[in-house]
Amino acid sequence: MGGVLKDRIDGQDPDEVFEAAVAASLRSAGGYVGYDGAIRRFLGIFPLGFEDPGYALQERDYKLTAADRLNAGASLEACVNAFDAECAAAAFAFGTNMLSRFENARVRECLKGATGADYLRGAAAFARGEFGPGLKAMSQALKPYGNASWPLMTFLPYLWRPEEIMFLKPEATLKFAQSVGDAFPQHYRAGADLDTYQALERLADTTMQKIAELQPRDRIDVQSFIWVVGNY
């Protein structure tokens, strides 16, 4: 993206390398301070806030489309006891830019494999509020195909229940939390860690309250706000 790598980060464990890279990015984070600064930045990009046509086009509508595709053949209710049919249907929800191309490829491989239904059942448990068991089930199901990243563990629950479940893009969320003074970075861990998600929920609740003047409708608006102010 035209940036310059200032510090080389080496290591054998991908999660440790990732966390070191995030820590480095936090040290250089800038652009706004506090929730008031975040709101000003968001309105500088989308002057009509969450009602801005540009916001709908770039941040909200495609997520609703993905949710519609998911629910058409792999609803939350169906995936509580998921089988191969739900795995095939769920695959149509993937392919958005919310996941990296590596994550999209990894989850599609999982859904075609022996643990695909386990992954969906874990995602359904998570969406129904069984966070610990859901994280464990998804992590184990994804293990044969690589790391169980936070985007892969929160994507489907977020699409099923956007009014309750928060999607986690770690780097953007960590930078946001640092800029608004939230404790989320102190709780964050890569992998299926319950304390991390509970800290994310607290951050989402606080953000919903702090940006109430913008009238966020759900976690889609909250997560999109976090993404926009740090990545546009």
XYZ file of C-alpha atoms in Angstrom:
232
model
C 0.000 0.000 0.000
C 2.961 2.298 -0.483
C 4.099 2.026 3.137
C 7.612 1.507 4.388
C 8.559 -1.385 6.654
C 10.540 0.224 9.447
C 11.198 -2.819 11.606
C 11.612 -6.414 10.511
C 9.727 -8.896 12.693
C 10.956 -12.486 12.592
C 9.753 -15.595 14.373
C 8.641 -19.184 14.019
C 5.173 -18.895 15.563
C 2.759 -17.012 13.229
C 0.602 -15.849 16.151
C 3.604 -14.403 17.988
C 4.779 -12.626 14.830
C 1.276 -11.233 14.309
C 1.004 -9.924 17.852
C 4.453 -8.327 17.593
C 3.403 -6.642 14.347
C 0.206 -5.344 15.953
C 2.169 -4.007 18.924
C 4.472 -2.166 16.515
C 1.500 -0.696 14.660
C -0.070 0.469 17.917
C 3.078 2.359 18.810
C 2.757 4.357 15.602
C -1.060 4.649 15.561
C -2.466 8.112 15.056
C -4.975 10.164 13.131
C -7.575 10.786 15.865
C -7.838 10.749 19.646
C -10.840 9.667 21.704
C -14.407 9.000 20.656
C -15.037 12.647 19.743
C -12.083 12.539 17.382
C -13.288 9.238 15.936
C -16.755 10.675 15.297
C -15.301 13.737 13.572
C -13.160 11.505 11.386
C -16.105 9.264 10.489
C -18.280 12.248 9.546
C -15.420 13.669 7.516
C -15.594 10.520 5.393
C -19.370 9.958 5.454
C -21.018 13.340 6.211
C -24.473 11.801 6.668
C -23.145 9.182 9.039
C -24.749 5.773 8.841
C -27.411 7.195 6.509
C -24.817 8.299 3.974
C -25.274 6.577 0.588
C -21.524 6.100 0.386
C -21.515 4.290 3.707
C -24.314 1.969 2.595
C -22.501 1.204 -0.649
C -19.035 0.688 0.783
C -19.663 -0.734 4.240
C -23.163 -2.016 4.947
C -25.063 -3.335 1.947
C -22.627 -6.059 0.935
C -22.650 -7.427 4.491
C -26.438 -7.626 4.430
C -26.205 -9.406 1.072
C -23.779 -11.939 2.544
C -26.158 -12.461 5.476
C -29.054 -13.059 3.079
C -27.014 -15.634 1.136
C -26.066 -17.381 4.360
C -29.579 -17.488 5.770
C -31.045 -18.729 2.497
C -29.461 -22.160 2.886
C -27.604 -22.242 6.176
C -29.644 -20.383 8.769
C -28.644 -20.311 12.412
C -31.430 -22.744 13.254
C -30.325 -25.176 10.530
C -26.671 -25.039 11.559
C -27.299 -25.972 15.185
C -27.346 -29.519 13.786
C -25.418 -28.871 10.589
C -24.704 -31.517 7.970
C -23.185 -31.515 4.473
C -26.083 -29.586 2.924
C -25.538 -26.645 5.267
C -21.785 -26.746 4.573
C -22.386 -26.358 0.847
C -24.884 -23.542 1.379
C -22.686 -21.689 3.895
C -19.836 -21.521 1.397
C -21.831 -18.976 -0.638
C -21.581 -16.442 2.203
C -17.800 -16.328 1.947
C -15.763 -14.349 -0.542
C -16.289 -10.852 0.890
C -13.356 -8.568 1.636
C -14.096 -8.965 5.348
C -11.829 -12.005 5.220
C -8.417 -12.268 3.623
C -8.102 -14.438 0.538
C -6.191 -16.937 2.676
C -9.022 -17.060 5.217
C -11.629 -17.432 2.491
C -9.680 -20.317 0.962
C -9.095 -21.948 4.357
C -12.732 -21.925 5.425
C -13.974 -23.192 2.081
C -11.546 -26.084 2.347
C -12.849 -26.772 5.844
C -16.479 -26.697 4.684
C -15.678 -29.267 1.991
C -13.818 -31.489 4.441
C -14.618 -33.837 7.298
C -14.844 -31.086 9.932
C -17.029 -28.609 8.017
C -20.204 -29.464 9.887
C -18.327 -29.238 13.201
C -17.243 -25.718 12.269
C -20.823 -24.691 11.495
C -22.175 -26.245 14.679
C -19.501 -24.382 16.658
C -20.383 -21.112 14.915
C -24.058 -21.703 15.701
C -23.293 -22.385 19.360
C -21.280 -19.150 19.509
C -24.105 -17.177 17.877
C -26.524 -18.555 20.482
C -24.325 -17.236 23.308
C -22.319 -20.383 24.056
C -19.084 -18.498 23.467
C -16.574 -20.835 25.124
C -17.831 -24.106 23.590
C -18.378 -22.387 20.257
C -14.823 -21.047 20.111
C -13.400 -24.433 21.054
C -15.435 -26.266 18.416
C -14.551 -23.819 15.629
C -10.874 -23.832 16.573
C -10.694 -27.611 16.496
C -12.600 -27.830 13.212
C -10.319 -25.306 11.499
C -7.070 -26.733 12.901
C -6.392 -29.130 9.986
C -6.527 -26.155 7.613
C -4.448 -23.594 9.521
C -4.899 -21.106 12.325
C -8.392 -20.391 13.634
C -8.259 -16.620 13.178
C -10.691 -14.276 14.880
C -12.326 -13.255 11.586
C -13.056 -16.924 10.842
C -14.510 -17.491 14.308
C -16.768 -14.417 14.347
C -17.822 -14.018 10.702
C -20.812 -16.392 10.563
C -22.178 -15.536 14.037
C -21.966 -11.842 13.099
C -23.965 -12.401 9.914
C -26.561 -14.497 11.722
C -27.030 -12.119 14.655
C -25.696 -8.647 13.777
C -27.759 -7.106 16.553
C -25.767 -9.054 19.169
C -22.527 -10.535 17.812
C -19.387 -8.536 17.042
C -17.015 -9.315 14.176
C -13.326 -9.045 15.078
C -10.644 -7.773 12.722
C -7.774 -7.717 15.234
C -5.404 -5.069 13.914
C -8.083 -2.473 13.147
C -9.832 -3.097 16.460
C -6.631 -2.935 18.484
C -5.664 0.373 16.872
C -9.132 1.783 17.505
C -9.119 0.698 21.145
C -5.704 2.268 21.646
C -6.889 5.554 20.137
C -10.043 5.798 22.260
C -8.372 4.603 25.466
C -10.136 1.261 25.827
C -8.530 -1.684 27.673
C -9.159 -4.171 24.858
C -5.450 -4.433 23.857
C -4.590 -5.666 27.350
C -7.067 -8.535 26.998
C -6.445 -9.484 23.383
C -5.024 -12.893 22.553
C -4.808 -14.594 19.164
C -6.741 -17.843 18.969
C -9.882 -19.104 20.692
C -9.716 -17.060 23.881
C -12.969 -16.318 25.722
C -11.590 -13.300 27.606
C -10.685 -11.667 24.281
C -14.231 -11.919 22.982
C -15.744 -10.697 26.249
C -13.430 -7.670 26.108
C -14.535 -7.098 22.514
C -18.175 -7.133 23.623
C -17.398 -4.496 26.255
C -15.663 -2.355 23.630
C -18.639 -2.731 21.285
C -21.111 -1.770 24.038
C -19.050 1.282 24.985
C -18.688 2.340 21.353
C -22.449 1.972 20.793
C -23.034 4.352 23.711
C -20.311 6.833 22.776
C -21.494 7.190 19.161
C -25.215 7.215 20.030
C -25.603 10.589 18.296
C -24.951 8.777 14.991
C -27.762 6.293 15.770
C -25.960 3.008 15.074
C -28.467 0.259 14.292
C -26.492 -2.838 15.176
C -23.037 -4.369 15.410
C -22.595 -3.946 11.647
C -22.589 -0.189 12.153
C -20.346 -0.423 15.222
C -17.783 -2.672 13.534
C -17.891 -0.601 10.346
C -17.319 2.580 12.359
C -14.225 1.018 13.933
C -12.948 -0.048 10.520
C -13.646 3.235 8.739
C -11.970 5.596 11.219
C -8.758 3.599 11.202
C -8.462 2.359 7.641
C -9.859 5.004 5.273
